[in-house]
PDB file of C-alpha atoms in Angstrom:
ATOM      1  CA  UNK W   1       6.064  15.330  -2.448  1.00  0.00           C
ATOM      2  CA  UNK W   2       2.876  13.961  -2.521  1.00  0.00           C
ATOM      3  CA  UNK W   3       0.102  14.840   0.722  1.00  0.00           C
ATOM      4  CA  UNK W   4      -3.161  13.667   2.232  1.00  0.00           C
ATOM      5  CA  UNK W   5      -5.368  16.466   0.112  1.00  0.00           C
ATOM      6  CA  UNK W   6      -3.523  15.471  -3.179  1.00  0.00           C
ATOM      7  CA  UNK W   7      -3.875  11.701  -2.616  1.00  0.00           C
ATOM      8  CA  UNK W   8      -6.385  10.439  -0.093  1.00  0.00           C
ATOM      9  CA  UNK W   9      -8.785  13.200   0.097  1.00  0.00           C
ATOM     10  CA  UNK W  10      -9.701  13.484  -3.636  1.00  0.00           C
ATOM     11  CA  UNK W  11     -10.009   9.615  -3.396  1.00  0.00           C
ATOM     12  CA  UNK W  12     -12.796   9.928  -0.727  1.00  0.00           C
ATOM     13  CA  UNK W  13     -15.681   9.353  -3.381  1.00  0.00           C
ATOM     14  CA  UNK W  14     -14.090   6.217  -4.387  1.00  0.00           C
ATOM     15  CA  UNK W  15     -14.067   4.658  -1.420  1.00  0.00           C
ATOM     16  CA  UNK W  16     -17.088   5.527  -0.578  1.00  0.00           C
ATOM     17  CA  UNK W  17     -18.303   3.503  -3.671  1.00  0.00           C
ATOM     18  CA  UNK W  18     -16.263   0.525  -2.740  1.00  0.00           C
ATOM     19  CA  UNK W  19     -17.193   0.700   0.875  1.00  0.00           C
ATOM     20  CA  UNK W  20     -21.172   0.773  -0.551  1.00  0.00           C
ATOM     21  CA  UNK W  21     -20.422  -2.102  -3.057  1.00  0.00           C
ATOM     22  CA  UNK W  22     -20.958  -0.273  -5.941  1.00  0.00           C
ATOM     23  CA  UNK W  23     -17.549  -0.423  -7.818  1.00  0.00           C
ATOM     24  CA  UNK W  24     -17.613   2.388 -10.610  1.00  0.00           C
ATOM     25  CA  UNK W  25     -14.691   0.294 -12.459  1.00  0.00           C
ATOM     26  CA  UNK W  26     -11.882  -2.245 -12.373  1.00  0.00           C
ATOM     27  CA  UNK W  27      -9.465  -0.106 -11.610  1.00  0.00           C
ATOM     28  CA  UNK W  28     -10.759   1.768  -8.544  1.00  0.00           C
ATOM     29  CA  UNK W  29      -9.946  -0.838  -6.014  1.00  0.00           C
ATOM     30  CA  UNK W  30      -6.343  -0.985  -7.149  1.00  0.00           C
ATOM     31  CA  UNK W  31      -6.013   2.728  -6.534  1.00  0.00           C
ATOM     32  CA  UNK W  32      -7.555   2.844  -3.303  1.00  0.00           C
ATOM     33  CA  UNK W  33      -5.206   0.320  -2.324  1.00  0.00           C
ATOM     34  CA  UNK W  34      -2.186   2.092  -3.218  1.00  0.00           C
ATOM     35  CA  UNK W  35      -3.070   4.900  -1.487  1.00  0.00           C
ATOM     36  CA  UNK W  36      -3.560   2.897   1.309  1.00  0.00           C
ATOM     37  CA  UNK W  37      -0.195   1.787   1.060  1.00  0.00           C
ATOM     38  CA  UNK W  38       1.009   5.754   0.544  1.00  0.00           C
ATOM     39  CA  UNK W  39      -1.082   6.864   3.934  1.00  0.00           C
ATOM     40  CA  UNK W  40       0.495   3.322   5.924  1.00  0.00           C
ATOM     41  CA  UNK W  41       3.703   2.848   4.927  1.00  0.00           C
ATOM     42  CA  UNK W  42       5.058   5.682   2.799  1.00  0.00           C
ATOM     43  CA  UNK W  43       3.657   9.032   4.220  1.00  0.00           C
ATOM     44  CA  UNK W  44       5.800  10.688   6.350  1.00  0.00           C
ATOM     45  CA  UNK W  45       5.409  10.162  10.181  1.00  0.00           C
ATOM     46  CA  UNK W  46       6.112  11.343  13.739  1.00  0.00           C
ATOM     47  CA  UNK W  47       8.288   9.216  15.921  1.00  0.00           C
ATOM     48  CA  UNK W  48       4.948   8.345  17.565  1.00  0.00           C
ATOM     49  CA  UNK W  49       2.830   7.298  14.426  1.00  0.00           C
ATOM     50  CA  UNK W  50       1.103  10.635  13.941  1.00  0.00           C
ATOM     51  CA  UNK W  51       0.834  11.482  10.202  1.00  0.00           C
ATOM     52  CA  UNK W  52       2.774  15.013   9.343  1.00  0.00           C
ATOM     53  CA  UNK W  53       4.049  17.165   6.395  1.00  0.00           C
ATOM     54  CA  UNK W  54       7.309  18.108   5.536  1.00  0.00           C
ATOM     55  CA  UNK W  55       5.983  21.803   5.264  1.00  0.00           C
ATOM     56  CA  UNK W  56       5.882  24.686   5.591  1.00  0.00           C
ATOM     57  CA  UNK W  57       9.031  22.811   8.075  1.00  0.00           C
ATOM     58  CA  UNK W  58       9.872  19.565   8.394  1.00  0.00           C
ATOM     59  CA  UNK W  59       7.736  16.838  10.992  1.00  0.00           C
ATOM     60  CA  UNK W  60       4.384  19.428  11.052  1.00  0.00           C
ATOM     61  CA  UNK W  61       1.437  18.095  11.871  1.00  0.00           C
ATOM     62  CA  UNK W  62      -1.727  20.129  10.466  1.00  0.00           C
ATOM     63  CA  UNK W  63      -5.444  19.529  11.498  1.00  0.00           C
ATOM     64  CA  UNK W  64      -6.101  19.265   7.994  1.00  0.00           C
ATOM     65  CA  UNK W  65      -4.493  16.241   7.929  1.00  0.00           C
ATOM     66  CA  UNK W  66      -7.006  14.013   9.704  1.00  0.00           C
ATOM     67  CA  UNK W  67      -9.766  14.670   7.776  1.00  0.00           C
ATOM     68  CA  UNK W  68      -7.691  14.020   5.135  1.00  0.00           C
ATOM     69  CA  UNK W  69      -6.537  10.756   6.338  1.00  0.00           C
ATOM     70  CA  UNK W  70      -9.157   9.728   8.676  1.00  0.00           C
ATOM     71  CA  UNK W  71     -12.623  10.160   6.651  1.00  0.00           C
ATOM     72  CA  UNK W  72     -10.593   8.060   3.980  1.00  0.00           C
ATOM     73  CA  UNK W  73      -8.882   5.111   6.682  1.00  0.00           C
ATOM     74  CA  UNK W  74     -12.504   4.875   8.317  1.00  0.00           C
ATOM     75  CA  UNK W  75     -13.931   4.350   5.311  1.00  0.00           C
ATOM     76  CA  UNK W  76     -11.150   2.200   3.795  1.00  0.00           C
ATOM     77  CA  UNK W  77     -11.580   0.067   6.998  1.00  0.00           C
ATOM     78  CA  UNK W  78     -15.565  -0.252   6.632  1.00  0.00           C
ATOM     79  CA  UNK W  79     -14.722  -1.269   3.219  1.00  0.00           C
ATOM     80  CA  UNK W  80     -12.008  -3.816   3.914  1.00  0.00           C
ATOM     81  CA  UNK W  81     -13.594  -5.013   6.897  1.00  0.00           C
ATOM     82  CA  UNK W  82     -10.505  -4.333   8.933  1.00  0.00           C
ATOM     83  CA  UNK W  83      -9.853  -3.767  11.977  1.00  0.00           C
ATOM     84  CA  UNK W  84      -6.690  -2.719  12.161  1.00  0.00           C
ATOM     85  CA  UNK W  85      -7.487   0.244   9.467  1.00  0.00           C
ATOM     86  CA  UNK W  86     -10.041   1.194  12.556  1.00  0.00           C
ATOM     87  CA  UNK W  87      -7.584   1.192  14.705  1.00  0.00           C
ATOM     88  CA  UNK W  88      -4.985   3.500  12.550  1.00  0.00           C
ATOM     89  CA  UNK W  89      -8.004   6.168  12.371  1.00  0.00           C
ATOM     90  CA  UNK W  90      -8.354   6.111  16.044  1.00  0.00           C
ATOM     91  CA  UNK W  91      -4.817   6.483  17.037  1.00  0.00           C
ATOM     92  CA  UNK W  92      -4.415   8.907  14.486  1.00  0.00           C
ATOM     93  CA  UNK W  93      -7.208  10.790  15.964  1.00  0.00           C
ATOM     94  CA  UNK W  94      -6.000  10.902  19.694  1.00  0.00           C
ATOM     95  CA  UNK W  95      -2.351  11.407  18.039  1.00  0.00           C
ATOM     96  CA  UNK W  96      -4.130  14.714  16.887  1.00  0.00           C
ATOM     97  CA  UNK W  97      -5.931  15.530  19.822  1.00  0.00           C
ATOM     98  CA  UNK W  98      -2.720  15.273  22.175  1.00  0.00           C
ATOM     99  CA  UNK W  99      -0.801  17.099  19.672  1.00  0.00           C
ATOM    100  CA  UNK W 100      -2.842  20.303  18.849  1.00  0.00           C
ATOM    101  CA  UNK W 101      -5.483  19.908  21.565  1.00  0.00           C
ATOM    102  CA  UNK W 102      -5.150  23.512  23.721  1.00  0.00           C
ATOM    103  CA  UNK W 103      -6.231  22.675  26.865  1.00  0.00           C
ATOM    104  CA  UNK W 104      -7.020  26.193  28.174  1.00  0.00           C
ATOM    105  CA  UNK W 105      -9.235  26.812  25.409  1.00  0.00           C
ATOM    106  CA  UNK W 106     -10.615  23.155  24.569  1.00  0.00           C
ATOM    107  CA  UNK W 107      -9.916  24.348  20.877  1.00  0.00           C
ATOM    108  CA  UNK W 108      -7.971  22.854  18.295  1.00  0.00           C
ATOM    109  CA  UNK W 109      -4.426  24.912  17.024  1.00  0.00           C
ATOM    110  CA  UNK W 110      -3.999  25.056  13.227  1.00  0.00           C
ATOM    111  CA  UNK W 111      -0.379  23.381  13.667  1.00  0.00           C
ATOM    112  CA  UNK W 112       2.247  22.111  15.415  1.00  0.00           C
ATOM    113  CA  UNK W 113       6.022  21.979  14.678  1.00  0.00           C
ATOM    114  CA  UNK W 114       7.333  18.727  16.214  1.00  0.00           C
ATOM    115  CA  UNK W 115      10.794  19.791  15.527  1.00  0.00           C
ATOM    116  CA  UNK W 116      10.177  23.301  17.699  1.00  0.00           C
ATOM    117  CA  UNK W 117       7.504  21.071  20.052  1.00  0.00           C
ATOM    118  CA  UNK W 118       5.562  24.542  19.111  1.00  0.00           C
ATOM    119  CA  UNK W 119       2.068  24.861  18.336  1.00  0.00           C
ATOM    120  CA  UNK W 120       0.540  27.418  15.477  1.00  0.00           C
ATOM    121  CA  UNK W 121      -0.106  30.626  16.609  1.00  0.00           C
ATOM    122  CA  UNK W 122      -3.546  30.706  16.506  1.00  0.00           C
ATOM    123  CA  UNK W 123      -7.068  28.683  16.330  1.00  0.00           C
ATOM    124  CA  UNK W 124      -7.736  28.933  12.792  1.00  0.00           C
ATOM    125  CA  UNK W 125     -11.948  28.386  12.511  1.00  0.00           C
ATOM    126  CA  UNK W 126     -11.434  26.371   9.539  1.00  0.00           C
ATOM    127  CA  UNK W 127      -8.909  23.607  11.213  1.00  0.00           C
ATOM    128  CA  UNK W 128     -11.250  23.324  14.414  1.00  0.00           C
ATOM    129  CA  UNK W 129     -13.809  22.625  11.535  1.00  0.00           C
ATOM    130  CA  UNK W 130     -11.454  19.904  10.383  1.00  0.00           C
ATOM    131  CA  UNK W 131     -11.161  18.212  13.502  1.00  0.00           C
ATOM    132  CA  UNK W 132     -14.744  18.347  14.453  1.00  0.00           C
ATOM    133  CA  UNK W 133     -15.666  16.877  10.935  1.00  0.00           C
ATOM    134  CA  UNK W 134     -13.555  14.205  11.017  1.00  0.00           C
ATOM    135  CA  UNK W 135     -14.468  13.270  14.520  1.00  0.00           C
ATOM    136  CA  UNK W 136     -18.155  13.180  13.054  1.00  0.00           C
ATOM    137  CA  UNK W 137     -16.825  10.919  10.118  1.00  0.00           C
ATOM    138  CA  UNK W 138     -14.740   8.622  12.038  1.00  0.00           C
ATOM    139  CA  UNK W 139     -17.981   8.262  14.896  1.00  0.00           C
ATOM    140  CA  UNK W 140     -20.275   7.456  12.161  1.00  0.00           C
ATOM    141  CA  UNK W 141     -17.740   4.134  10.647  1.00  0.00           C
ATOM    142  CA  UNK W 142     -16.068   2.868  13.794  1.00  0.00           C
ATOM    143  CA  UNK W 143     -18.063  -0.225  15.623  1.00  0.00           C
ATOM    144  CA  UNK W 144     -19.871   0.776  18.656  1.00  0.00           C
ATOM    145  CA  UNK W 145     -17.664  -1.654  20.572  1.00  0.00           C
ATOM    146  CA  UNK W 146     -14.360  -0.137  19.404  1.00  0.00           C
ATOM    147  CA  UNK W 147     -12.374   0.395  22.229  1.00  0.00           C
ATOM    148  CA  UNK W 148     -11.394   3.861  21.006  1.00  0.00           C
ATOM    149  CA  UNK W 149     -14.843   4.888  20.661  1.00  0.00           C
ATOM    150  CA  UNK W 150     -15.795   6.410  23.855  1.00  0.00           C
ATOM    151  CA  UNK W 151     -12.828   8.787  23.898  1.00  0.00           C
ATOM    152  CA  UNK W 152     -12.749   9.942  20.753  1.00  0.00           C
ATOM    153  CA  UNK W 153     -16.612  10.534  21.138  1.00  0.00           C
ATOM    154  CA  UNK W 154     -15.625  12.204  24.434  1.00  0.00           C
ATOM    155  CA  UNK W 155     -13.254  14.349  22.327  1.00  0.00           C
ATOM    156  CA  UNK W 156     -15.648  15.518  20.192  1.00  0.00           C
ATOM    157  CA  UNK W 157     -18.500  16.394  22.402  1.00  0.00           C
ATOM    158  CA  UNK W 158     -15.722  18.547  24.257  1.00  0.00           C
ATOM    159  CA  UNK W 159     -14.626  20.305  21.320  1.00  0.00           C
ATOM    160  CA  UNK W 160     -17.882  21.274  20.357  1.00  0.00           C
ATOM    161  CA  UNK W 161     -18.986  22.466  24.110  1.00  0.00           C
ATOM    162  CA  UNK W 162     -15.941  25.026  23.164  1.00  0.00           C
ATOM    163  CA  UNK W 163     -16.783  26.392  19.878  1.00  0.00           C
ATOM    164  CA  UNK W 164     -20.410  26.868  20.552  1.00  0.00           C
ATOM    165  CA  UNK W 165     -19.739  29.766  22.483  1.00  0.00           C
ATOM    166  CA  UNK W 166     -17.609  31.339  19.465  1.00  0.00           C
ATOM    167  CA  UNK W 167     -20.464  31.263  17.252  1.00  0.00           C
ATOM    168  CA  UNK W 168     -21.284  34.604  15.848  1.00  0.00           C
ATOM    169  CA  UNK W 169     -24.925  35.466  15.864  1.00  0.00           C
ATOM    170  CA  UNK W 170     -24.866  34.904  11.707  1.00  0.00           C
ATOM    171  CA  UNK W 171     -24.453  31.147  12.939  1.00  0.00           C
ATOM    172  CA  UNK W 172     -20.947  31.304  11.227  1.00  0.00           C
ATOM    173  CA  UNK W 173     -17.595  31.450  13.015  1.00  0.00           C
ATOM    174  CA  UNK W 174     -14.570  33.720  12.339  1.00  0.00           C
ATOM    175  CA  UNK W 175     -11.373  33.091  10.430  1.00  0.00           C
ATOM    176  CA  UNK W 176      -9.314  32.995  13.996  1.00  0.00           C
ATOM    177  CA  UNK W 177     -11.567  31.832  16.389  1.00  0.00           C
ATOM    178  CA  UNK W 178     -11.170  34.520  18.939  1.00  0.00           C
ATOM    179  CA  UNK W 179     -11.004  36.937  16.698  1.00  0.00           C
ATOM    180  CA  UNK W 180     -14.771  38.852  15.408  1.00  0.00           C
ATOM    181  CA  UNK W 181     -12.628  41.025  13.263  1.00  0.00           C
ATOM    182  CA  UNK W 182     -11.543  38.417  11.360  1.00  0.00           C
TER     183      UNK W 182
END
């Protein structure tokens, strides 16, 4: 089936145009809005709204997945001029956050199997990278009076207060976050 990085992610330079007014042709705001429609209606879901994939198991949710979705609904919702597209990123976002958020660590897991209520095994560098770029996406669309602003915002400035320290002195960070060896 179809996912966020074969639809929505590819399609973030499009709506970028659109949401700067410069529509590269005819046909570009029809595709947006179908895949839209895909991420809203007909992507698969979590009883409580969050967006997940049917692998590597069925109802997984994988940080991936909201930069996927939410650099393309924030823009989409800049675009459109709607709030309720604002709103979607946001809950998606804390969806996230209370889903993969471990809060011993302040980190981010890679995954989590709803239908195990297990997280991933591990804090995969590249997923906390995920999650702190599409924080950084979403914070630079949503209105400064969005009422989801301030903890999504506090989110991120946590997040980051936890990977600084991970940092390796090449200013890069590892494959598994606690990890140097990898």
């Amino acid at each position: 089936g179809c996912r966020l990085d074969d639809t929505t992610a590819p399609a973030l330079p499009l709506v970028e145009l659109l949401r700067l007014g410069r529509d590269p042709h005819p046909a570009t705001a029809a595709l947006v809005d179908d895949l839209l429609d895909f991420l809203l209606h007909r992507h698969p879901r979590l009883a409580d709204g969050t967006l997940a994939r049917d692998e590597p198991e069925p109802a997984t949710v994988w940080a991936d997945d909201l930069f996927m979705s939410g650099a393309f609904l924030i823009r989409a919702a800049a675009w459109k001029k709607d709030p309720s597209l604002f709103d979607e990123a946001v809950l998606q976002s804390r969806n996230f956050h209370q889903h993969l958020l471990n809060p011993a660590t302040g980190l981010y897991w890679h995954g989590y199997y709803a239908a195990r209520h297990t997280p991933a095994a591990f804090h995969w560098g590249r997923a906390n990278g995920w999650m702190a770029w599409s924080a950084a996406e979403m914070l630079r669309f949503l209105p400064v009076d969005h009422p989801g602003r301030p903890a999504l915002l506090a989110a991120h400035r946590a997040h980051l207060r936890a990977l600084l320290p991970l940092q390796a002195p090449s200013g890069l960070w590892h494959q598994v976050l606690a990890h140097p060896e990898s």
